[in-house]
Structure formats: C-alpha cells, structure tokens
Amino acid sequence: SSIFQLFSICNEGNQPLTGSISTPPGFSVQEASRGAGQAEAAPGKRERARNTFYYSIAAGSSQAFQLTFTPTSVASYADSVA
C-alpha cells in the first residue's frame, strides 16, 4: 500500500523558477494538479535511480506536488528527498 504527502513550492520572484525534486527508490513525486502557468516536467528529463522530476514554475505562481511512498517489501527505509 502507498502513502502520500502534499507540498507546495511558491515562486515569489519575477522570473520563472526551475529546479528538480529527487527522490530515493520507493518514492516518487508528481504534480498534484495542473493548470495554466503551472509547473511542467521538462521533456526527456527523468532519472530512474532517484526518480528525479524537473519543474518550471511561472513568476508569481505556486505548484502543489504529491510525494508518494510505495514500499516494495517490509523493511526500514531511510533516505532524503532533495
């Protein structure tokens, strides 16, 4: 079974904000919703090992993301989302 956590990134600047969110194996991140001027994954820029998601957020906008944890076995998981 999976669990998830929502979080937002706000761009209070006057230029687009670009970056990436990198998650360890067992975790994934995606946009929580889509709308005009919202974050977009850069085409062809996904890494499998750490599940990296690239985004661009327009000036004065914010974007919600969903972090999902889907364990593959019963174990202790420790790592970070960057």
PDB file with SEQRES, HELIX, SHEET and CRYST1 records, atoms N, CA, C and O in Angstrom:
SEQRES   1 A   82  SER SER ILE PHE GLN LEU PHE SER ILE CYS ASN GLU GLY          
SEQRES   2 A   82  ASN GLN PRO LEU THR GLY SER ILE SER THR PRO PRO GLY          
SEQRES   3 A   82  PHE SER VAL GLN GLU ALA SER ARG GLY ALA GLY GLN ALA          
SEQRES   4 A   82  GLU ALA ALA PRO GLY LYS ARG GLU ARG ALA ARG ASN THR          
SEQRES   5 A   82  PHE TYR TYR SER ILE ALA ALA GLY SER SER GLN ALA PHE          
SEQRES   6 A   82  GLN LEU THR PHE THR PRO THR SER VAL ALA SER TYR ALA          
SEQRES   7 A   82  ASP SER VAL ALA                                              
SHEET    1 AA1 3 ILE A   3  CYS A  10  0                                        
SHEET    2 AA1 3 SER A  62  PHE A  69 -1                                        
SHEET    3 AA1 3 PHE A  27  GLU A  31 -1                                        
SHEET    1 AA2 2 LEU A  17  SER A  22  0                                        
SHEET    2 AA2 2 THR A  52  ILE A  57 -1                                        
CRYST1    1.000    1.000    1.000  90.00  90.00  90.00 P 1           1          
ATOM      1  N   SER A   1       0.840  -1.182   0.000  1.00  0.00           N  
ATOM      2  CA  SER A   1       0.000   0.000   0.000  1.00  0.00           C  
ATOM      3  C   SER A   1       0.884   1.242   0.000  1.00  0.00           C  
ATOM      4  O   SER A   1       2.020   1.206   0.471  1.00  0.00           O  
ATOM      5  N   SER A   2       0.362   2.320  -0.522  1.00  0.00           N  
ATOM      6  CA  SER A   2       1.121   3.575  -0.644  1.00  0.00           C  
ATOM      7  C   SER A   2       0.590   4.628   0.313  1.00  0.00           C  
ATOM      8  O   SER A   2      -0.580   4.609   0.694  1.00  0.00           O  
ATOM      9  N   ILE A   3       1.466   5.544   0.696  1.00  0.00           N  
ATOM     10  CA  ILE A   3       1.071   6.736   1.447  1.00  0.00           C  
ATOM     11  C   ILE A   3       1.606   7.942   0.690  1.00  0.00           C  
ATOM     12  O   ILE A   3       2.574   7.832  -0.063  1.00  0.00           O  
ATOM     13  N   PHE A   4       0.967   9.105   0.893  1.00  0.00           N  
ATOM     14  CA  PHE A   4       1.433  10.282   0.174  1.00  0.00           C  
ATOM     15  C   PHE A   4       1.390  11.514   1.066  1.00  0.00           C  
ATOM     16  O   PHE A   4       0.691  11.554   2.078  1.00  0.00           O  
ATOM     17  N   GLN A   5       2.162  12.521   0.656  1.00  0.00           N  
ATOM     18  CA  GLN A   5       2.235  13.802   1.337  1.00  0.00           C  
ATOM     19  C   GLN A   5       2.205  14.896   0.275  1.00  0.00           C  
ATOM     20  O   GLN A   5       2.948  14.832  -0.704  1.00  0.00           O  
ATOM     21  N   LEU A   6       1.360  15.886   0.464  1.00  0.00           N  
ATOM     22  CA  LEU A   6       1.307  17.024  -0.450  1.00  0.00           C  
ATOM     23  C   LEU A   6       2.228  18.132   0.049  1.00  0.00           C  
ATOM     24  O   LEU A   6       2.356  18.335   1.256  1.00  0.00           O  
ATOM     25  N   PHE A   7       2.869  18.846  -0.866  1.00  0.00           N  
ATOM     26  CA  PHE A   7       3.662  20.026  -0.520  1.00  0.00           C  
ATOM     27  C   PHE A   7       3.631  20.984  -1.700  1.00  0.00           C  
ATOM     28  O   PHE A   7       3.334  20.579  -2.824  1.00  0.00           O  
ATOM     29  N   SER A   8       3.934  22.244  -1.450  1.00  0.00           N  
ATOM     30  CA  SER A   8       3.907  23.273  -2.488  1.00  0.00           C  
ATOM     31  C   SER A   8       5.232  24.004  -2.571  1.00  0.00           C  
ATOM     32  O   SER A   8       5.955  24.131  -1.583  1.00  0.00           O  
ATOM     33  N   ILE A   9       5.536  24.481  -3.760  1.00  0.00           N  
ATOM     34  CA  ILE A   9       6.667  25.370  -3.991  1.00  0.00           C  
ATOM     35  C   ILE A   9       6.085  26.657  -4.548  1.00  0.00           C  
ATOM     36  O   ILE A   9       5.344  26.636  -5.531  1.00  0.00           O  
ATOM     37  N   CYS A  10       6.421  27.789  -3.916  1.00  0.00           N  
ATOM     38  CA  CYS A  10       5.929  29.099  -4.332  1.00  0.00           C  
ATOM     39  C   CYS A  10       7.067  29.890  -4.970  1.00  0.00           C  
ATOM     40  O   CYS A  10       8.178  29.923  -4.441  1.00  0.00           O  
ATOM     41  N   ASN A  11       6.790  30.519  -6.096  1.00  0.00           N  
ATOM     42  CA  ASN A  11       7.757  31.385  -6.761  1.00  0.00           C  
ATOM     43  C   ASN A  11       7.300  32.827  -6.547  1.00  0.00           C  
ATOM     44  O   ASN A  11       6.404  33.312  -7.238  1.00  0.00           O  
ATOM     45  N   GLU A  12       7.920  33.500  -5.591  1.00  0.00           N  
ATOM     46  CA  GLU A  12       7.574  34.888  -5.300  1.00  0.00           C  
ATOM     47  C   GLU A  12       8.414  35.874  -6.093  1.00  0.00           C  
ATOM     48  O   GLU A  12       8.301  37.085  -5.906  1.00  0.00           O  
ATOM     49  N   GLY A  13       9.262  35.355  -6.983  1.00  0.00           N  
ATOM     50  CA  GLY A  13      10.120  36.208  -7.793  1.00  0.00           C  
ATOM     51  C   GLY A  13       9.433  36.700  -9.049  1.00  0.00           C  
ATOM     52  O   GLY A  13       8.234  36.495  -9.238  1.00  0.00           O  
ATOM     53  N   ASN A  14      10.211  37.360  -9.915  1.00  0.00           N  
ATOM     54  CA  ASN A  14       9.647  37.898 -11.152  1.00  0.00           C  
ATOM     55  C   ASN A  14      10.182  37.183 -12.393  1.00  0.00           C  
ATOM     56  O   ASN A  14      10.025  37.675 -13.510  1.00  0.00           O  
ATOM     57  N   GLN A  15      10.804  36.038 -12.199  1.00  0.00           N  
ATOM     58  CA  GLN A  15      11.318  35.198 -13.276  1.00  0.00           C  
ATOM     59  C   GLN A  15      10.838  33.763 -13.034  1.00  0.00           C  
ATOM     60  O   GLN A  15      10.513  33.414 -11.899  1.00  0.00           O  
ATOM     61  N   PRO A  16      10.788  32.935 -14.065  1.00  0.00           N  
ATOM     62  CA  PRO A  16      10.428  31.534 -13.851  1.00  0.00           C  
ATOM     63  C   PRO A  16      11.405  30.858 -12.880  1.00  0.00           C  
ATOM     64  O   PRO A  16      12.600  31.154 -12.873  1.00  0.00           O  
ATOM     65  N   LEU A  17      10.880  29.966 -12.079  1.00  0.00           N  
ATOM     66  CA  LEU A  17      11.684  29.194 -11.129  1.00  0.00           C  
ATOM     67  C   LEU A  17      11.788  27.778 -11.664  1.00  0.00           C  
ATOM     68  O   LEU A  17      10.774  27.104 -11.842  1.00  0.00           O  
ATOM     69  N   THR A  18      13.005  27.323 -11.922  1.00  0.00           N  
ATOM     70  CA  THR A  18      13.209  25.962 -12.399  1.00  0.00           C  
ATOM     71  C   THR A  18      14.038  25.197 -11.387  1.00  0.00           C  
ATOM     72  O   THR A  18      14.834  25.776 -10.649  1.00  0.00           O  
ATOM     73  N   GLY A  19      13.843  23.911 -11.364  1.00  0.00           N  
ATOM     74  CA  GLY A  19      14.600  23.083 -10.450  1.00  0.00           C  
ATOM     75  C   GLY A  19      14.216  21.636 -10.598  1.00  0.00           C  
ATOM     76  O   GLY A  19      13.563  21.244 -11.565  1.00  0.00           O  
ATOM     77  N   SER A  20      14.628  20.843  -9.628  1.00  0.00           N  
ATOM     78  CA  SER A  20      14.307  19.421  -9.659  1.00  0.00           C  
ATOM     79  C   SER A  20      14.045  18.931  -8.245  1.00  0.00           C  
ATOM     80  O   SER A  20      14.527  19.497  -7.264  1.00  0.00           O  
ATOM     81  N   ILE A  21      13.271  17.870  -8.176  1.00  0.00           N  
ATOM     82  CA  ILE A  21      12.984  17.180  -6.917  1.00  0.00           C  
ATOM     83  C   ILE A  21      13.456  15.752  -7.125  1.00  0.00           C  
ATOM     84  O   ILE A  21      12.999  15.071  -8.044  1.00  0.00           O  
ATOM     85  N   SER A  22      14.356  15.300  -6.288  1.00  0.00           N  
ATOM     86  CA  SER A  22      14.938  13.974  -6.430  1.00  0.00           C  
ATOM     87  C   SER A  22      14.522  13.102  -5.253  1.00  0.00           C  
ATOM     88  O   SER A  22      14.677  13.490  -4.095  1.00  0.00           O  
ATOM     89  N   THR A  23      13.995  11.928  -5.556  1.00  0.00           N  
ATOM     90  CA  THR A  23      13.525  11.019  -4.513  1.00  0.00           C  
ATOM     91  C   THR A  23      14.274   9.693  -4.584  1.00  0.00           C  
ATOM     92  O   THR A  23      14.690   9.276  -5.664  1.00  0.00           O  
ATOM     93  N   PRO A  24      14.449   9.030  -3.449  1.00  0.00           N  
ATOM     94  CA  PRO A  24      15.114   7.732  -3.438  1.00  0.00           C  
ATOM     95  C   PRO A  24      14.188   6.630  -3.961  1.00  0.00           C  
ATOM     96  O   PRO A  24      12.985   6.851  -4.098  1.00  0.00           O  
ATOM     97  N   PRO A  25      14.734   5.456  -4.251  1.00  0.00           N  
ATOM     98  CA  PRO A  25      13.894   4.330  -4.674  1.00  0.00           C  
ATOM     99  C   PRO A  25      12.775   4.072  -3.659  1.00  0.00           C  
ATOM    100  O   PRO A  25      12.987   4.156  -2.450  1.00  0.00           O  
ATOM    101  N   GLY A  26      11.596   3.760  -4.167  1.00  0.00           N  
ATOM    102  CA  GLY A  26      10.428   3.547  -3.314  1.00  0.00           C  
ATOM    103  C   GLY A  26       9.561   4.787  -3.200  1.00  0.00           C  
ATOM    104  O   GLY A  26       8.407   4.701  -2.780  1.00  0.00           O  
ATOM    105  N   PHE A  27      10.107   5.947  -3.573  1.00  0.00           N  
ATOM    106  CA  PHE A  27       9.388   7.212  -3.524  1.00  0.00           C  
ATOM    107  C   PHE A  27       9.224   7.742  -4.941  1.00  0.00           C  
ATOM    108  O   PHE A  27      10.031   7.442  -5.821  1.00  0.00           O  
ATOM    109  N   SER A  28       8.185   8.526  -5.158  1.00  0.00           N  
ATOM    110  CA  SER A  28       8.011   9.218  -6.436  1.00  0.00           C  
ATOM    111  C   SER A  28       7.366  10.562  -6.150  1.00  0.00           C  
ATOM    112  O   SER A  28       6.755  10.760  -5.100  1.00  0.00           O  
ATOM    113  N   VAL A  29       7.506  11.481  -7.093  1.00  0.00           N  
ATOM    114  CA  VAL A  29       6.900  12.800  -6.958  1.00  0.00           C  
ATOM    115  C   VAL A  29       6.262  13.170  -8.282  1.00  0.00           C  
ATOM    116  O   VAL A  29       6.784  12.849  -9.349  1.00  0.00           O  
ATOM    117  N   GLN A  30       5.128  13.847  -8.201  1.00  0.00           N  
ATOM    118  CA  GLN A  30       4.421  14.308  -9.389  1.00  0.00           C  
ATOM    119  C   GLN A  30       3.633  15.551  -9.040  1.00  0.00           C  
ATOM    120  O   GLN A  30       3.453  15.872  -7.866  1.00  0.00           O  
ATOM    121  N   GLU A  31       3.167  16.243 -10.050  1.00  0.00           N  
ATOM    122  CA  GLU A  31       2.322  17.407  -9.818  1.00  0.00           C  
ATOM    123  C   GLU A  31       1.015  16.942  -9.199  1.00  0.00           C  
ATOM    124  O   GLU A  31       0.453  15.931  -9.620  1.00  0.00           O  
ATOM    125  N   ALA A  32       0.523  17.677  -8.195  1.00  0.00           N  
ATOM    126  CA  ALA A  32      -0.742  17.327  -7.562  1.00  0.00           C  
ATOM    127  C   ALA A  32      -1.912  17.776  -8.424  1.00  0.00           C  
ATOM    128  O   ALA A  32      -2.986  17.176  -8.367  1.00  0.00           O  
ATOM    129  N   SER A  33      -1.721  18.828  -9.228  1.00  0.00           N  
ATOM    130  CA  SER A  33      -2.767  19.312 -10.138  1.00  0.00           C  
ATOM    131  C   SER A  33      -2.107  20.085 -11.258  1.00  0.00           C  
ATOM    132  O   SER A  33      -0.956  20.503 -11.138  1.00  0.00           O  
ATOM    133  N   ARG A  34      -2.832  20.278 -12.350  1.00  0.00           N  
ATOM    134  CA  ARG A  34      -2.320  21.043 -13.484  1.00  0.00           C  
ATOM    135  C   ARG A  34      -3.263  22.178 -13.800  1.00  0.00           C  
ATOM    136  O   ARG A  34      -4.481  22.023 -13.706  1.00  0.00           O  
ATOM    137  N   GLY A  35      -2.714  23.317 -14.171  1.00  0.00           N  
ATOM    138  CA  GLY A  35      -3.497  24.457 -14.617  1.00  0.00           C  
ATOM    139  C   GLY A  35      -2.605  25.366 -15.435  1.00  0.00           C  
ATOM    140  O   GLY A  35      -1.395  25.145 -15.493  1.00  0.00           O  
ATOM    141  N   ALA A  36      -3.156  26.363 -16.057  1.00  0.00           N  
ATOM    142  CA  ALA A  36      -2.375  27.288 -16.876  1.00  0.00           C  
ATOM    143  C   ALA A  36      -1.281  27.928 -16.033  1.00  0.00           C  
ATOM    144  O   ALA A  36      -1.537  28.367 -14.912  1.00  0.00           O  
ATOM    145  N   GLY A  37      -0.083  27.984 -16.558  1.00  0.00           N  
ATOM    146  CA  GLY A  37       1.041  28.622 -15.869  1.00  0.00           C  
ATOM    147  C   GLY A  37       1.609  27.805 -14.728  1.00  0.00           C  
ATOM    148  O   GLY A  37       2.394  28.323 -13.933  1.00  0.00           O  
ATOM    149  N   GLN A  38       1.234  26.547 -14.627  1.00  0.00           N  
ATOM    150  CA  GLN A  38       1.722  25.708 -13.541  1.00  0.00           C  
ATOM    151  C   GLN A  38       2.998  24.986 -13.953  1.00  0.00           C  
ATOM    152  O   GLN A  38       3.461  25.115 -15.086  1.00  0.00           O  
ATOM    153  N   ALA A  39       3.551  24.237 -13.031  1.00  0.00           N  
ATOM    154  CA  ALA A  39       4.811  23.538 -13.275  1.00  0.00           C  
ATOM    155  C   ALA A  39       4.658  22.505 -14.378  1.00  0.00           C  
ATOM    156  O   ALA A  39       3.585  21.932 -14.566  1.00  0.00           O  
ATOM    157  N   GLU A  40       5.744  22.274 -15.101  1.00  0.00           N  
ATOM    158  CA  GLU A  40       5.755  21.276 -16.148  1.00  0.00           C  
ATOM    159  C   GLU A  40       7.035  20.461 -16.024  1.00  0.00           C  
ATOM    160  O   GLU A  40       8.098  21.005 -15.725  1.00  0.00           O  
ATOM    161  N   ALA A  41       6.933  19.187 -16.247  1.00  0.00           N  
ATOM    162  CA  ALA A  41       8.123  18.346 -16.288  1.00  0.00           C  
ATOM    163  C   ALA A  41       8.854  18.654 -17.586  1.00  0.00           C  
ATOM    164  O   ALA A  41       8.240  18.700 -18.652  1.00  0.00           O  
ATOM    165  N   ALA A  42      10.142  18.862 -17.501  1.00  0.00           N  
ATOM    166  CA  ALA A  42      10.914  19.123 -18.711  1.00  0.00           C  
ATOM    167  C   ALA A  42      10.971  17.844 -19.536  1.00  0.00           C  
ATOM    168  O   ALA A  42      11.275  16.782 -18.993  1.00  0.00           O  
ATOM    169  N   PRO A  43      10.686  17.918 -20.836  1.00  0.00           N  
ATOM    170  CA  PRO A  43      10.657  16.717 -21.681  1.00  0.00           C  
ATOM    171  C   PRO A  43      11.972  15.962 -21.635  1.00  0.00           C  
ATOM    172  O   PRO A  43      13.042  16.566 -21.712  1.00  0.00           O  
ATOM    173  N   GLY A  44      11.897  14.651 -21.511  1.00  0.00           N  
ATOM    174  CA  GLY A  44      13.081  13.803 -21.564  1.00  0.00           C  
ATOM    175  C   GLY A  44      14.004  13.908 -20.376  1.00  0.00           C  
ATOM    176  O   GLY A  44      15.124  13.402 -20.437  1.00  0.00           O  
ATOM    177  N   LYS A  45      13.586  14.542 -19.299  1.00  0.00           N  
ATOM    178  CA  LYS A  45      14.481  14.712 -18.166  1.00  0.00           C  
ATOM    179  C   LYS A  45      13.959  13.974 -16.936  1.00  0.00           C  
ATOM    180  O   LYS A  45      13.530  14.601 -15.967  1.00  0.00           O  
ATOM    181  N   ARG A  46      13.995  12.684 -16.976  1.00  0.00           N  
ATOM    182  CA  ARG A  46      13.608  11.862 -15.833  1.00  0.00           C  
ATOM    183  C   ARG A  46      14.735  10.860 -15.590  1.00  0.00           C  
ATOM    184  O   ARG A  46      15.239  10.254 -16.536  1.00  0.00           O  
ATOM    185  N   GLU A  47      15.127  10.684 -14.352  1.00  0.00           N  
ATOM    186  CA  GLU A  47      16.150   9.712 -13.999  1.00  0.00           C  
ATOM    187  C   GLU A  47      15.478   8.610 -13.188  1.00  0.00           C  
ATOM    188  O   GLU A  47      14.681   8.904 -12.297  1.00  0.00           O  
ATOM    189  N   ARG A  48      15.781   7.357 -13.476  1.00  0.00           N  
ATOM    190  CA  ARG A  48      15.133   6.249 -12.794  1.00  0.00           C  
ATOM    191  C   ARG A  48      15.715   5.976 -11.406  1.00  0.00           C  
ATOM    192  O   ARG A  48      14.952   5.696 -10.481  1.00  0.00           O  
ATOM    193  N   ALA A  49      17.014   6.046 -11.227  1.00  0.00           N  
ATOM    194  CA  ALA A  49      17.625   5.653  -9.967  1.00  0.00           C  
ATOM    195  C   ALA A  49      17.079   6.448  -8.785  1.00  0.00           C  
ATOM    196  O   ALA A  49      16.747   5.860  -7.755  1.00  0.00           O  
ATOM    197  N   ARG A  50      16.981   7.763  -8.909  1.00  0.00           N  
ATOM    198  CA  ARG A  50      16.474   8.582  -7.815  1.00  0.00           C  
ATOM    199  C   ARG A  50      15.162   9.258  -8.173  1.00  0.00           C  
ATOM    200  O   ARG A  50      14.722  10.156  -7.454  1.00  0.00           O  
ATOM    201  N   ASN A  51      14.535   8.857  -9.249  1.00  0.00           N  
ATOM    202  CA  ASN A  51      13.217   9.402  -9.589  1.00  0.00           C  
ATOM    203  C   ASN A  51      13.221  10.936  -9.585  1.00  0.00           C  
ATOM    204  O   ASN A  51      12.485  11.553  -8.815  1.00  0.00           O  
ATOM    205  N   THR A  52      14.022  11.535 -10.416  1.00  0.00           N  
ATOM    206  CA  THR A  52      14.143  12.992 -10.460  1.00  0.00           C  
ATOM    207  C   THR A  52      13.055  13.602 -11.341  1.00  0.00           C  
ATOM    208  O   THR A  52      12.840  13.171 -12.474  1.00  0.00           O  
ATOM    209  N   PHE A  53      12.376  14.606 -10.802  1.00  0.00           N  
ATOM    210  CA  PHE A  53      11.306  15.315 -11.508  1.00  0.00           C  
ATOM    211  C   PHE A  53      11.754  16.759 -11.693  1.00  0.00           C  
ATOM    212  O   PHE A  53      12.047  17.442 -10.712  1.00  0.00           O  
ATOM    213  N   TYR A  54      11.812  17.232 -12.927  1.00  0.00           N  
ATOM    214  CA  TYR A  54      12.212  18.604 -13.234  1.00  0.00           C  
ATOM    215  C   TYR A  54      10.967  19.459 -13.414  1.00  0.00           C  
ATOM    216  O   TYR A  54       9.988  19.015 -14.014  1.00  0.00           O  
ATOM    217  N   TYR A  55      10.999  20.682 -12.897  1.00  0.00           N  
ATOM    218  CA  TYR A  55       9.828  21.553 -12.967  1.00  0.00           C  
ATOM    219  C   TYR A  55      10.217  22.972 -13.344  1.00  0.00           C  
ATOM    220  O   TYR A  55      11.380  23.365 -13.243  1.00  0.00           O  
ATOM    221  N   SER A  56       9.222  23.731 -13.779  1.00  0.00           N  
ATOM    222  CA  SER A  56       9.351  25.155 -14.040  1.00  0.00           C  
ATOM    223  C   SER A  56       8.068  25.814 -13.551  1.00  0.00           C  
ATOM    224  O   SER A  56       6.973  25.430 -13.964  1.00  0.00           O  
ATOM    225  N   ILE A  57       8.199  26.810 -12.669  1.00  0.00           N  
ATOM    226  CA  ILE A  57       7.042  27.495 -12.098  1.00  0.00           C  
ATOM    227  C   ILE A  57       7.111  28.966 -12.500  1.00  0.00           C  
ATOM    228  O   ILE A  57       8.116  29.636 -12.265  1.00  0.00           O  
ATOM    229  N   ALA A  58       6.044  29.457 -13.100  1.00  0.00           N  
ATOM    230  CA  ALA A  58       5.990  30.843 -13.575  1.00  0.00           C  
ATOM    231  C   ALA A  58       6.124  31.824 -12.410  1.00  0.00           C  
ATOM    232  O   ALA A  58       5.780  31.504 -11.273  1.00  0.00           O  
ATOM    233  N   ALA A  59       6.626  33.020 -12.710  1.00  0.00           N  
ATOM    234  CA  ALA A  59       6.756  34.085 -11.707  1.00  0.00           C  
ATOM    235  C   ALA A  59       5.393  34.352 -11.056  1.00  0.00           C  
ATOM    236  O   ALA A  59       4.369  34.418 -11.736  1.00  0.00           O  
ATOM    237  N   GLY A  60       5.400  34.500  -9.744  1.00  0.00           N  
ATOM    238  CA  GLY A  60       4.179  34.810  -9.008  1.00  0.00           C  
ATOM    239  C   GLY A  60       3.214  33.647  -8.856  1.00  0.00           C  
ATOM    240  O   GLY A  60       2.084  33.844  -8.410  1.00  0.00           O  
ATOM    241  N   SER A  61       3.632  32.438  -9.217  1.00  0.00           N  
ATOM    242  CA  SER A  61       2.766  31.257  -9.143  1.00  0.00           C  
ATOM    243  C   SER A  61       3.290  30.273  -8.102  1.00  0.00           C  
ATOM    244  O   SER A  61       4.392  30.415  -7.572  1.00  0.00           O  
ATOM    245  N   SER A  62       2.473  29.290  -7.837  1.00  0.00           N  
ATOM    246  CA  SER A  62       2.899  28.196  -6.980  1.00  0.00           C  
ATOM    247  C   SER A  62       2.420  26.890  -7.592  1.00  0.00           C  
ATOM    248  O   SER A  62       1.525  26.878  -8.438  1.00  0.00           O  
ATOM    249  N   GLN A  63       3.020  25.801  -7.158  1.00  0.00           N  
ATOM    250  CA  GLN A  63       2.635  24.485  -7.665  1.00  0.00           C  
ATOM    251  C   GLN A  63       2.627  23.494  -6.511  1.00  0.00           C  
ATOM    252  O   GLN A  63       3.557  23.450  -5.707  1.00  0.00           O  
ATOM    253  N   ALA A  64       1.565  22.701  -6.441  1.00  0.00           N  
ATOM    254  CA  ALA A  64       1.461  21.633  -5.452  1.00  0.00           C  
ATOM    255  C   ALA A  64       2.015  20.348  -6.062  1.00  0.00           C  
ATOM    256  O   ALA A  64       1.819  20.069  -7.245  1.00  0.00           O  
ATOM    257  N   PHE A  65       2.698  19.586  -5.242  1.00  0.00           N  
ATOM    258  CA  PHE A  65       3.262  18.309  -5.647  1.00  0.00           C  
ATOM    259  C   PHE A  65       2.798  17.232  -4.674  1.00  0.00           C  
ATOM    260  O   PHE A  65       2.458  17.517  -3.525  1.00  0.00           O  
ATOM    261  N   GLN A  66       2.790  15.999  -5.147  1.00  0.00           N  
ATOM    262  CA  GLN A  66       2.454  14.861  -4.298  1.00  0.00           C  
ATOM    263  C   GLN A  66       3.656  13.940  -4.230  1.00  0.00           C  
ATOM    264  O   GLN A  66       4.136  13.455  -5.255  1.00  0.00           O  
ATOM    265  N   LEU A  67       4.141  13.699  -3.022  1.00  0.00           N  
ATOM    266  CA  LEU A  67       5.218  12.753  -2.774  1.00  0.00           C  
ATOM    267  C   LEU A  67       4.570  11.440  -2.350  1.00  0.00           C  
ATOM    268  O   LEU A  67       3.796  11.410  -1.393  1.00  0.00           O  
ATOM    269  N   THR A  68       4.879  10.365  -3.052  1.00  0.00           N  
ATOM    270  CA  THR A  68       4.279   9.063  -2.768  1.00  0.00           C  
ATOM    271  C   THR A  68       5.355   8.072  -2.361  1.00  0.00           C  
ATOM    272  O   THR A  68       6.415   7.993  -2.983  1.00  0.00           O  
ATOM    273  N   PHE A  69       5.068   7.318  -1.307  1.00  0.00           N  
ATOM    274  CA  PHE A  69       5.956   6.248  -0.850  1.00  0.00           C  
ATOM    275  C   PHE A  69       5.249   4.926  -1.067  1.00  0.00           C  
ATOM    276  O   PHE A  69       4.175   4.682  -0.516  1.00  0.00           O  
ATOM    277  N   THR A  70       5.864   4.074  -1.878  1.00  0.00           N  
ATOM    278  CA  THR A  70       5.320   2.757  -2.160  1.00  0.00           C  
ATOM    279  C   THR A  70       6.410   1.729  -1.866  1.00  0.00           C  
ATOM    280  O   THR A  70       7.223   1.415  -2.734  1.00  0.00           O  
ATOM    281  N   PRO A  71       6.423   1.209  -0.644  1.00  0.00           N  
ATOM    282  CA  PRO A  71       7.466   0.237  -0.287  1.00  0.00           C  
ATOM    283  C   PRO A  71       7.321  -1.045  -1.106  1.00  0.00           C  
ATOM    284  O   PRO A  71       6.214  -1.466  -1.443  1.00  0.00           O  
ATOM    285  N   THR A  72       8.454  -1.644  -1.414  1.00  0.00           N  
ATOM    286  CA  THR A  72       8.446  -2.883  -2.183  1.00  0.00           C  
ATOM    287  C   THR A  72       8.524  -4.114  -1.296  1.00  0.00           C  
ATOM    288  O   THR A  72       8.269  -5.228  -1.754  1.00  0.00           O  
ATOM    289  N   SER A  73       8.875  -3.920  -0.025  1.00  0.00           N  
ATOM    290  CA  SER A  73       8.930  -5.027   0.935  1.00  0.00           C  
ATOM    291  C   SER A  73       8.858  -4.451   2.342  1.00  0.00           C  
ATOM    292  O   SER A  73       9.005  -3.245   2.539  1.00  0.00           O  
ATOM    293  N   VAL A  74       8.632  -5.313   3.305  1.00  0.00           N  
ATOM    294  CA  VAL A  74       8.630  -4.896   4.704  1.00  0.00           C  
ATOM    295  C   VAL A  74      10.082  -4.699   5.112  1.00  0.00           C  
ATOM    296  O   VAL A  74      10.859  -5.653   5.153  1.00  0.00           O  
ATOM    297  N   ALA A  75      10.445  -3.456   5.414  1.00  0.00           N  
ATOM    298  CA  ALA A  75      11.825  -3.126   5.748  1.00  0.00           C  
ATOM    299  C   ALA A  75      11.846  -1.733   6.348  1.00  0.00           C  
ATOM    300  O   ALA A  75      10.830  -1.038   6.360  1.00  0.00           O  
ATOM    301  N   SER A  76      12.998  -1.331   6.841  1.00  0.00           N  
ATOM    302  CA  SER A  76      13.199   0.022   7.324  1.00  0.00           C  
ATOM    303  C   SER A  76      13.738   0.851   6.156  1.00  0.00           C  
ATOM    304  O   SER A  76      14.709   0.455   5.510  1.00  0.00           O  
ATOM    305  N   TYR A  77      13.113   1.995   5.884  1.00  0.00           N  
ATOM    306  CA  TYR A  77      13.529   2.869   4.793  1.00  0.00           C  
ATOM    307  C   TYR A  77      14.032   4.180   5.377  1.00  0.00           C  
ATOM    308  O   TYR A  77      13.355   4.795   6.200  1.00  0.00           O  
ATOM    309  N   ALA A  78      15.218   4.609   4.957  1.00  0.00           N  
ATOM    310  CA  ALA A  78      15.772   5.884   5.404  1.00  0.00           C  
ATOM    311  C   ALA A  78      16.528   6.514   4.242  1.00  0.00           C  
ATOM    312  O   ALA A  78      17.414   5.894   3.654  1.00  0.00           O  
ATOM    313  N   ASP A  79      16.172   7.745   3.920  1.00  0.00           N  
ATOM    314  CA  ASP A  79      16.841   8.499   2.858  1.00  0.00           C  
ATOM    315  C   ASP A  79      16.273   9.902   2.886  1.00  0.00           C  
ATOM    316  O   ASP A  79      15.564  10.260   3.826  1.00  0.00           O  
ATOM    317  N   SER A  80      16.568  10.701   1.881  1.00  0.00           N  
ATOM    318  CA  SER A  80      16.057  12.074   1.859  1.00  0.00           C  
ATOM    319  C   SER A  80      15.510  12.421   0.484  1.00  0.00           C  
ATOM    320  O   SER A  80      15.876  11.823  -0.528  1.00  0.00           O  
ATOM    321  N   VAL A  81      14.626  13.403   0.483  1.00  0.00           N  
ATOM    322  CA  VAL A  81      14.101  13.978  -0.749  1.00  0.00           C  
ATOM    323  C   VAL A  81      14.816  15.299  -0.924  1.00  0.00           C  
ATOM    324  O   VAL A  81      14.850  16.117  -0.004  1.00  0.00           O  
ATOM    325  N   ALA A  82      15.387  15.517  -2.092  1.00  0.00           N  
ATOM    326  CA  ALA A  82      16.168  16.729  -2.316  1.00  0.00           C  
ATOM    327  C   ALA A  82      15.637  17.501  -3.498  1.00  0.00           C  
ATOM    328  O   ALA A  82      16.173  18.556  -3.837  1.00  0.00           O  
TER     329      ALA A  82                                                      
END                                                                             
